[in-house]
CSV table of C-alpha atoms and ligand atoms in Angstrom, one decimal:
chain,number,residue,atom,x,y,z
A,1,MET,CA,0.1,0.2,0.0
A,2,ILE,CA,2.9,2.5,0.9
A,3,PRO,CA,5.3,2.7,-1.7
A,4,ASP,CA,9.0,1.3,-1.0
A,5,LEU,CA,11.3,4.0,0.6
A,6,THR,CA,14.3,1.9,0.8
A,7,SER,CA,15.4,3.1,-2.5
A,8,GLY,CA,16.6,6.5,-1.1
A,9,ALA,CA,20.0,6.9,-3.1
A,10,GLU,CA,17.7,6.7,-6.3
A,11,ALA,CA,15.4,9.7,-4.8
A,12,LYS,CA,14.5,12.5,-7.4
A,13,PRO,CA,15.8,16.0,-7.1
A,14,ARG,CA,13.6,18.4,-5.0
A,15,GLN,CA,10.6,19.3,-6.7
A,16,PRO,CA,9.2,22.9,-5.9
A,17,LEU,CA,6.5,22.2,-3.0
A,18,LYS,CA,2.9,23.5,-3.3
A,19,PHE,CA,2.5,22.7,0.2
A,20,ARG,CA,3.9,24.0,3.8
A,21,ARG,CA,6.6,22.9,5.9
A,22,ILE,CA,5.4,22.8,9.6
A,23,ALA,CA,8.1,21.5,11.9
A,24,THR,CA,6.3,20.3,15.1
A,25,GLU,CA,9.2,19.8,18.0
A,26,GLU,CA,11.2,22.7,17.9
A,27,ALA,CA,12.3,23.9,21.1
A,28,PHE,CA,13.0,27.8,22.3
A,29,ALA,CA,14.0,29.7,25.5
A,30,THR,CA,13.7,33.0,26.8
A,31,HIS,CA,16.8,34.7,29.2
A,32,GLU,CA,14.5,34.3,32.2
A,33,LEU,CA,14.0,30.6,31.7
A,34,LEU,CA,17.9,30.2,31.2
A,35,ASP,CA,18.8,32.6,34.0
A,36,ALA,CA,16.6,30.4,36.1
A,37,LEU,CA,17.9,27.4,35.1
A,38,HIS,CA,21.4,28.4,35.8
A,39,GLY,CA,20.7,29.3,39.1
A,40,LEU,CA,19.1,25.9,39.4
A,41,THR,CA,22.3,24.1,38.6
A,42,LEU,CA,24.6,26.1,40.7
A,43,GLY,CA,25.2,23.6,43.8
A,44,MET,CA,23.2,20.8,42.8
A,45,ALA,CA,24.0,17.2,43.2
A,46,TYR,CA,24.4,15.0,40.4
A,47,ASP,CA,21.2,14.9,38.2
A,48,PRO,CA,21.3,13.7,34.5
A,49,ASP,CA,19.5,16.7,33.2
A,50,VAL,CA,21.3,19.3,35.2
A,51,GLU,CA,24.6,17.6,33.5
A,52,PHE,CA,23.0,18.5,30.2
A,53,LEU,CA,22.2,22.1,31.4
A,54,ARG,CA,25.3,22.7,32.4
A,55,LEU,CA,26.4,22.1,28.6
A,56,LEU,CA,23.8,24.2,27.7
A,57,LEU,CA,24.2,27.2,29.8
A,58,GLU,CA,27.8,27.2,30.4
A,59,ASP,CA,30.7,28.5,27.8
A,60,THR,CA,30.9,25.2,25.7
A,61,PRO,CA,30.7,24.7,22.1
A,62,LEU,CA,27.1,23.5,22.4
A,63,GLY,CA,26.1,26.0,24.5
A,64,ASN,CA,27.4,28.9,22.3
A,65,ARG,CA,25.8,27.6,19.6
A,66,VAL,CA,22.6,26.4,20.8
A,67,ARG,CA,21.7,29.4,23.3
A,68,PRO,CA,21.2,32.4,20.7
A,69,GLN,CA,19.2,29.7,18.6
A,70,LEU,CA,17.0,28.9,21.4
A,71,THR,CA,16.3,32.6,22.4
A,72,ASP,CA,16.9,34.7,19.1
A,73,PHE,CA,13.8,34.4,16.8
A,74,GLU,CA,15.3,36.6,14.0
A,75,TYR,CA,18.3,34.4,13.8
A,76,ARG,CA,15.8,31.5,13.5
A,77,LEU,CA,13.7,33.1,10.7
A,78,ARG,CA,16.4,33.4,8.7
A,79,GLU,CA,17.2,29.9,9.2
A,80,MET,CA,13.7,29.2,8.5
A,81,ASP,CA,13.9,31.0,5.3
A,82,GLU,CA,16.9,29.5,4.2
A,83,TYR,CA,15.6,26.0,3.7
A,84,GLY,CA,12.2,26.7,3.2
A,85,VAL,CA,10.4,26.0,6.7
A,86,ASP,CA,7.4,27.5,6.6
A,87,MET,CA,6.5,27.3,10.6
A,88,HIS,CA,7.8,26.1,13.9
A,89,VAL,CA,5.5,25.3,16.6
A,90,LEU,CA,7.9,26.0,19.3
A,91,SER,CA,8.0,24.3,22.6
A,92,ILE,CA,10.1,25.3,25.7
A,93,THR,CA,13.6,23.4,25.9
A,94,SER,CA,13.6,20.4,28.1
A,95,PRO,CA,13.3,20.2,31.2
A,96,GLY,CA,11.3,23.3,31.0
A,97,VAL,CA,10.1,24.4,34.2
A,98,GLN,CA,9.9,21.1,35.9
A,99,MET,CA,12.8,21.2,38.1
A,100,PHE,CA,11.8,24.5,40.0
A,101,GLU,CA,9.6,24.4,43.1
A,102,PRO,CA,6.0,24.5,42.3
A,103,SER,CA,5.4,28.3,42.7
A,104,ARG,CA,8.5,29.3,40.6
A,105,ALA,CA,7.5,27.2,38.3
A,106,VAL,CA,4.1,28.2,37.8
A,107,ASP,CA,4.8,31.6,37.5
A,108,LEU,CA,8.0,31.1,34.9
A,109,SER,CA,5.1,29.1,32.8
A,110,LYS,CA,3.2,31.9,32.7
A,111,LEU,CA,5.9,34.2,31.7
A,112,LEU,CA,7.2,32.2,29.2
A,113,ASN,CA,3.3,31.5,27.8
A,114,GLU,CA,3.0,35.2,27.6
A,115,GLN,CA,6.5,35.7,25.9
A,116,VAL,CA,6.0,33.2,23.4
A,117,SER,CA,2.4,34.2,22.5
A,118,LEU,CA,3.9,37.6,21.7
A,119,VAL,CA,6.5,35.9,19.1
A,120,VAL,CA,3.3,34.0,17.6
A,121,LYS,CA,1.2,37.1,17.5
A,122,ALA,CA,4.1,39.0,15.5
A,123,HIS,CA,4.4,36.3,13.1
A,124,PRO,CA,1.2,34.1,13.0
A,125,LYS,CA,1.9,32.4,9.7
A,126,ARG,CA,5.5,31.7,10.7
A,127,PHE,CA,5.0,30.2,14.6
A,128,ALA,CA,2.5,28.4,16.7
A,129,ALA,CA,3.4,27.4,20.2
A,130,LEU,CA,2.9,24.9,23.0
A,131,ALA,CA,2.1,26.1,26.6
A,132,ALA,CA,4.3,25.4,29.2
A,133,VAL,CA,2.7,24.1,32.6
A,134,ALA,CA,4.2,23.4,35.8
A,135,PRO,CA,2.7,19.6,36.5
A,136,GLN,CA,4.1,20.4,40.3
A,137,ASP,CA,1.0,22.1,40.9
A,138,PRO,CA,-1.9,20.4,38.9
A,139,VAL,CA,-4.9,22.3,39.4
A,140,ARG,CA,-3.0,25.6,38.2
A,141,ALA,CA,-1.4,24.0,35.6
A,142,ALA,CA,-4.9,22.6,34.4
A,143,CYS,CA,-5.9,26.5,34.6
A,144,GLU,CA,-2.7,27.9,32.9
A,145,ILE,CA,-3.8,25.2,29.8
A,146,GLU,CA,-7.5,27.1,29.5
A,147,ARG,CA,-5.6,30.7,29.5
A,148,ALA,CA,-2.9,29.5,27.0
A,149,LYS,CA,-5.9,28.3,24.8
A,150,ASN,CA,-8.4,31.1,25.3
A,151,VAL,CA,-6.3,34.1,25.8
A,152,LEU,CA,-2.8,33.6,24.2
A,153,GLY,CA,-4.0,31.5,21.4
A,154,LEU,CA,-1.3,28.5,22.3
A,155,CYS,CA,-2.2,25.6,20.4
A,156,GLY,CA,-1.3,22.5,22.7
A,157,VAL,CA,0.8,21.8,25.8
A,158,ILE,CA,4.4,20.5,26.7
A,159,ILE,CA,5.1,18.1,29.2
A,160,ASN,CA,9.1,17.2,29.4
A,161,SER,CA,8.3,13.7,30.6
A,162,HIS,CA,8.6,13.1,34.4
A,163,THR,CA,8.0,15.5,37.2
A,164,ASN,CA,9.8,14.6,40.1
A,165,GLY,CA,9.8,11.0,39.1
A,166,GLU,CA,6.3,11.0,38.5
A,167,TYR,CA,4.3,10.7,35.5
A,168,LEU,CA,1.0,12.0,34.0
A,169,ASP,CA,-1.1,9.2,34.7
A,170,GLN,CA,-1.0,9.3,38.2
A,171,GLU,CA,-4.3,10.8,39.7
A,172,LYS,CA,-2.8,13.8,41.1
A,173,TYR,CA,-2.1,14.8,37.2
A,174,TRP,CA,-6.0,14.2,36.2
A,175,PRO,CA,-6.7,17.8,36.2
A,176,ILE,CA,-3.8,18.5,33.4
A,177,LEU,CA,-5.4,15.6,31.3
A,178,GLU,CA,-9.2,16.9,31.9
A,179,ALA,CA,-8.4,20.4,30.8
A,180,ALA,CA,-6.4,19.3,27.8
A,181,GLU,CA,-9.0,17.1,26.6
A,182,ALA,CA,-11.5,19.4,27.4
A,183,LEU,CA,-10.1,22.2,25.5
A,184,GLU,CA,-8.8,20.1,22.6
A,185,MET,CA,-5.2,20.8,23.6
A,186,PRO,CA,-2.8,18.1,22.4
A,187,ILE,CA,-0.1,16.9,24.9
A,188,TYR,CA,3.1,16.4,23.5
A,189,ILE,CA,5.2,14.3,25.7
A,190,HIS,CA,8.9,15.7,25.0
A,191,PRO,CA,12.2,13.6,26.9
A,192,ARG,CA,14.2,14.6,29.6
A,193,ALA,CA,16.4,12.3,31.0
A,194,PRO,CA,15.8,9.7,33.3
A,195,THR,CA,16.1,10.1,37.3
A,196,ALA,CA,18.9,9.9,38.7
A,197,GLU,CA,18.3,6.3,39.9
A,198,CYS,CA,17.0,5.1,36.5
A,199,ALA,CA,19.8,6.9,34.7
A,200,LYS,CA,22.4,4.9,36.9
A,201,PRO,CA,23.4,1.9,34.2
A,202,TYR,CA,23.7,4.5,31.5
A,203,ARG,CA,26.1,7.0,32.9
A,204,SER,CA,29.4,4.9,32.3
A,205,TYR,CA,29.0,5.5,28.3
A,206,GLY,CA,27.2,8.7,28.3
A,207,LEU,CA,23.6,6.8,27.2
A,208,GLU,CA,21.5,9.0,29.8
A,209,GLY,CA,20.7,11.6,27.4
A,210,ALA,CA,19.1,12.0,23.8
A,211,ILE,CA,21.4,8.9,22.6
A,212,TRP,CA,19.3,6.2,24.8
A,213,GLY,CA,18.2,7.6,28.1
A,214,TYR,CA,15.4,10.4,26.6
A,215,GLN,CA,13.7,7.6,24.4
A,216,VAL,CA,13.6,5.1,27.6
A,217,GLU,CA,12.3,8.0,29.6
A,218,ALA,CA,9.6,9.3,27.4
A,219,GLY,CA,8.6,5.7,25.9
A,220,GLY,CA,8.1,4.7,29.5
A,221,HIS,CA,5.7,7.3,29.9
A,222,ALA,CA,3.7,6.5,27.2
A,223,ALA,CA,3.7,3.0,28.3
A,224,ARG,CA,2.5,3.8,31.6
A,225,ILE,CA,-0.4,5.8,30.0
A,226,LEU,CA,-0.9,2.8,27.9
A,227,ALA,CA,-1.0,0.3,30.2
A,228,GLY,CA,-2.5,2.3,33.3
A,229,GLY,CA,-6.1,2.6,31.9
A,230,VAL,CA,-6.5,6.3,32.2
A,231,LEU,CA,-7.3,6.7,28.8
A,232,ASP,CA,-10.7,5.0,29.6
A,233,ARG,CA,-11.3,8.1,31.5
A,234,TYR,CA,-9.9,10.7,28.8
A,235,THR,CA,-10.8,9.3,25.5
A,236,LYS,CA,-10.0,12.3,23.4
A,237,LEU,CA,-6.8,13.1,24.7
A,238,LYS,CA,-4.5,13.5,21.9
A,239,ILE,CA,-0.7,12.6,23.0
A,240,ILE,CA,2.1,13.4,20.7
A,241,LEU,CA,5.6,11.4,20.9
A,242,GLY,CA,8.6,12.5,19.1
A,243,HIS,CA,11.5,10.6,18.0
A,244,GLY,CA,9.4,8.3,15.7
A,245,GLY,CA,7.2,7.4,19.0
A,246,GLU,CA,9.9,7.1,21.5
A,247,GLY,CA,10.2,3.2,20.6
A,248,ILE,CA,6.7,2.3,21.3
A,249,PRO,CA,5.2,1.6,17.5
A,250,PHE,CA,8.3,-1.0,17.1
A,251,TRP,CA,7.3,-2.3,20.7
A,252,LEU,CA,3.1,-2.4,20.1
A,253,PRO,CA,3.5,-6.3,19.0
A,254,ARG,CA,4.9,-7.6,22.3
A,255,MET,CA,3.5,-4.7,24.5
A,256,HIS,CA,0.0,-6.0,23.4
A,257,TYR,CA,0.7,-9.8,23.7
A,258,MET,CA,2.0,-9.6,27.3
A,259,TYR,CA,-0.6,-7.2,28.0
A,260,GLU,CA,-3.3,-9.6,27.3
A,261,ALA,CA,-1.3,-12.6,28.7
A,262,SER,CA,-0.2,-11.0,32.3
A,263,ARG,CA,-3.2,-8.9,32.8
A,264,ALA,CA,-4.3,-11.2,35.9
A,265,GLY,CA,-4.5,-9.1,39.0
A,266,ARG,CA,-3.8,-5.9,36.9
A,267,HIS,CA,-6.0,-3.3,35.9
A,268,ARG,CA,-7.5,-3.9,32.6
A,269,GLY,CA,-8.5,-1.0,30.2
A,270,SER,CA,-11.2,-1.3,28.0
A,271,LEU,CA,-9.3,-1.2,24.8
A,272,THR,CA,-5.9,-3.2,23.8
A,273,ILE,CA,-2.6,-1.2,24.1
A,274,PRO,CA,-2.5,-1.0,20.1
A,275,GLU,CA,-6.3,0.5,20.1
A,276,TYR,CA,-5.2,3.1,22.5
A,277,PHE,CA,-2.3,4.1,20.7
A,278,GLU,CA,-4.3,4.4,17.4
A,279,ARG,CA,-7.0,6.3,19.2
A,280,ASN,CA,-4.9,8.5,21.2
A,281,PHE,CA,-1.7,9.0,20.1
A,282,ILE,CA,0.5,10.7,17.2
A,283,VAL,CA,3.9,10.5,16.2
A,284,THR,CA,6.7,12.9,14.8
A,285,THR,CA,9.8,12.2,13.0
A,286,SER,CA,12.2,14.9,15.1
A,287,GLY,CA,15.5,13.6,14.9
A,288,MET,CA,14.8,10.4,12.9
A,289,ASN,CA,15.7,11.5,9.6
A,290,ASP,CA,15.5,7.7,8.0
A,291,ALA,CA,13.4,6.8,5.2
A,292,LYS,CA,13.1,3.1,6.7
A,293,VAL,CA,11.9,4.5,10.0
A,294,LEU,CA,9.4,7.0,8.1
A,295,GLN,CA,8.0,3.7,5.9
A,296,PHE,CA,7.6,1.8,9.2
A,297,LEU,CA,5.6,4.7,11.2
A,298,MET,CA,3.4,5.1,8.0
A,299,GLU,CA,2.4,1.4,8.2
A,300,VAL,CA,2.2,1.0,12.1
A,301,CYS,CA,0.3,4.5,12.6
A,302,SER,CA,-1.0,5.4,9.2
A,303,PRO,CA,0.1,8.6,7.3
A,304,SER,CA,-2.5,10.5,9.4
A,305,ARG,CA,-0.4,10.2,12.5
A,306,VAL,CA,2.9,11.2,11.5
A,307,MET,CA,3.7,14.6,11.6
A,308,TRP,CA,7.3,16.1,10.1
A,309,ALA,CA,9.8,17.7,12.8
A,310,ILE,CA,13.1,19.1,13.3
A,311,ASP,CA,13.9,18.8,16.9
A,312,TYR,CA,16.0,22.6,16.1
A,313,PRO,CA,18.5,23.2,17.2
A,314,TYR,CA,19.6,19.9,18.4
A,315,GLN,CA,19.2,18.5,15.1
A,316,LYS,CA,20.0,20.4,11.7
A,317,THR,CA,17.3,21.7,9.7
A,318,PRO,CA,18.8,20.9,6.0
A,319,GLU,CA,18.8,17.1,7.1
A,320,ALA,CA,15.0,17.3,8.2
A,321,VAL,CA,13.9,19.1,4.9
A,322,GLU,CA,16.6,16.9,2.9
A,323,PHE,CA,14.9,13.7,4.2
A,324,MET,CA,11.5,14.6,3.9
A,325,ASP,CA,11.9,16.0,0.3
A,326,ARG,CA,13.4,13.0,-1.0
A,327,ALA,CA,11.2,10.8,0.6
A,328,ASN,CA,9.9,8.4,-2.1
A,329,ILE,CA,6.1,8.8,-1.0
A,330,SER,CA,3.1,9.9,-2.8
A,331,ARG,CA,2.3,13.8,-2.6
A,332,VAL,CA,-0.8,13.4,-1.0
A,333,PHE,CA,1.3,11.5,2.2
A,334,LYS,CA,3.9,14.0,1.9
A,335,GLN,CA,1.3,16.9,2.4
A,336,MET,CA,0.0,15.3,5.4
A,337,ILE,CA,3.2,14.6,7.0
A,338,TYR,CA,4.7,17.9,6.4
A,339,ALA,CA,1.5,20.1,7.0
A,340,GLY,CA,-1.8,18.7,6.8
A,341,ASN,CA,-1.5,16.6,10.1
A,342,ALA,CA,0.0,19.4,11.9
A,343,GLU,CA,-3.0,21.6,10.7
A,344,ARG,CA,-5.5,19.3,11.9
A,345,VAL,CA,-3.8,18.3,15.4
A,346,PHE,CA,-2.9,22.1,16.2
A,347,LYS,CA,-5.8,23.4,14.8
A,348,LEU,CA,-3.7,26.0,12.6
A,349,THR,CA,-5.3,28.3,10.5
A,350,VAL,CA,-4.4,27.2,6.7
A,351,PRO,CA,-3.4,30.0,4.5
A,352,LYS,CA,-5.9,30.1,1.3
B,1,MN,MN1,13.1,17.6,21.0
């Protein structure tokens, strides 16, 4: 049904596109957030996210390259123009506000959402944005989702995976799920590093970050939501996973078998795991510029539940554009993955 994508080397040269390129997992930061994160890292004991934050915030090659890319929207627009990227769906860089004490996190999230809404208002054809919320205070996070949608015009919610080692399926976080579902705001579960305890075996080889630990963490978060039955309460909730679905699409057959085989004494949801995944989840291609992975995702998730993403500035724009332009798939599917699905999922205005 889906054309073979494995002949990438023979792909045709770029054709002019009549549709938009909307990138759906594009990180930003504000100076206030970076300053606050820097304060947090000072004197903090080992934590896998703090290791990453030090690289980002101090005088390192990565930090010096990435900080302007995160904070300077004119710089970003020039890069988008250079490679023909029409829109970034912006989200706060990981781990966002999720390491601060609750009231600080709430205040920072509100400020961030106000700041990014001004960027979106100044460039409505170029930017949309997800709301940062503080799961540390679930009720105020739910209020912020409402304000983000109805007052600030944001189009979804970003959760940078665990909050103090806890996950969205836990009952204390249900106000967030309830608000997101009621307001039709999709939740993007973006990775951060696993907790220090979970990251232990990965540290010897630097595997706790984006190379492996991020996927274990975010994929595990999604697995809890799929197996825990919470989606029986929030049947219309839309959850987005980056990086080709954080391993979940590949694991679905085994998760399905084991969930059915080992359910004695455990909660049993009304659907199977593949059925929950199909009903509630959407995946993006962030950081997975690979034709074979794209073909697999289109087959497992269907082309209507795959969205294009760059993972700016941590991955490179030209590589993500080149990969998708050259993908040997029908123009109908390419339009859906590049733009149409994002327009539907985030309710973006479609230019005439
Ligand atoms: Mn990312």
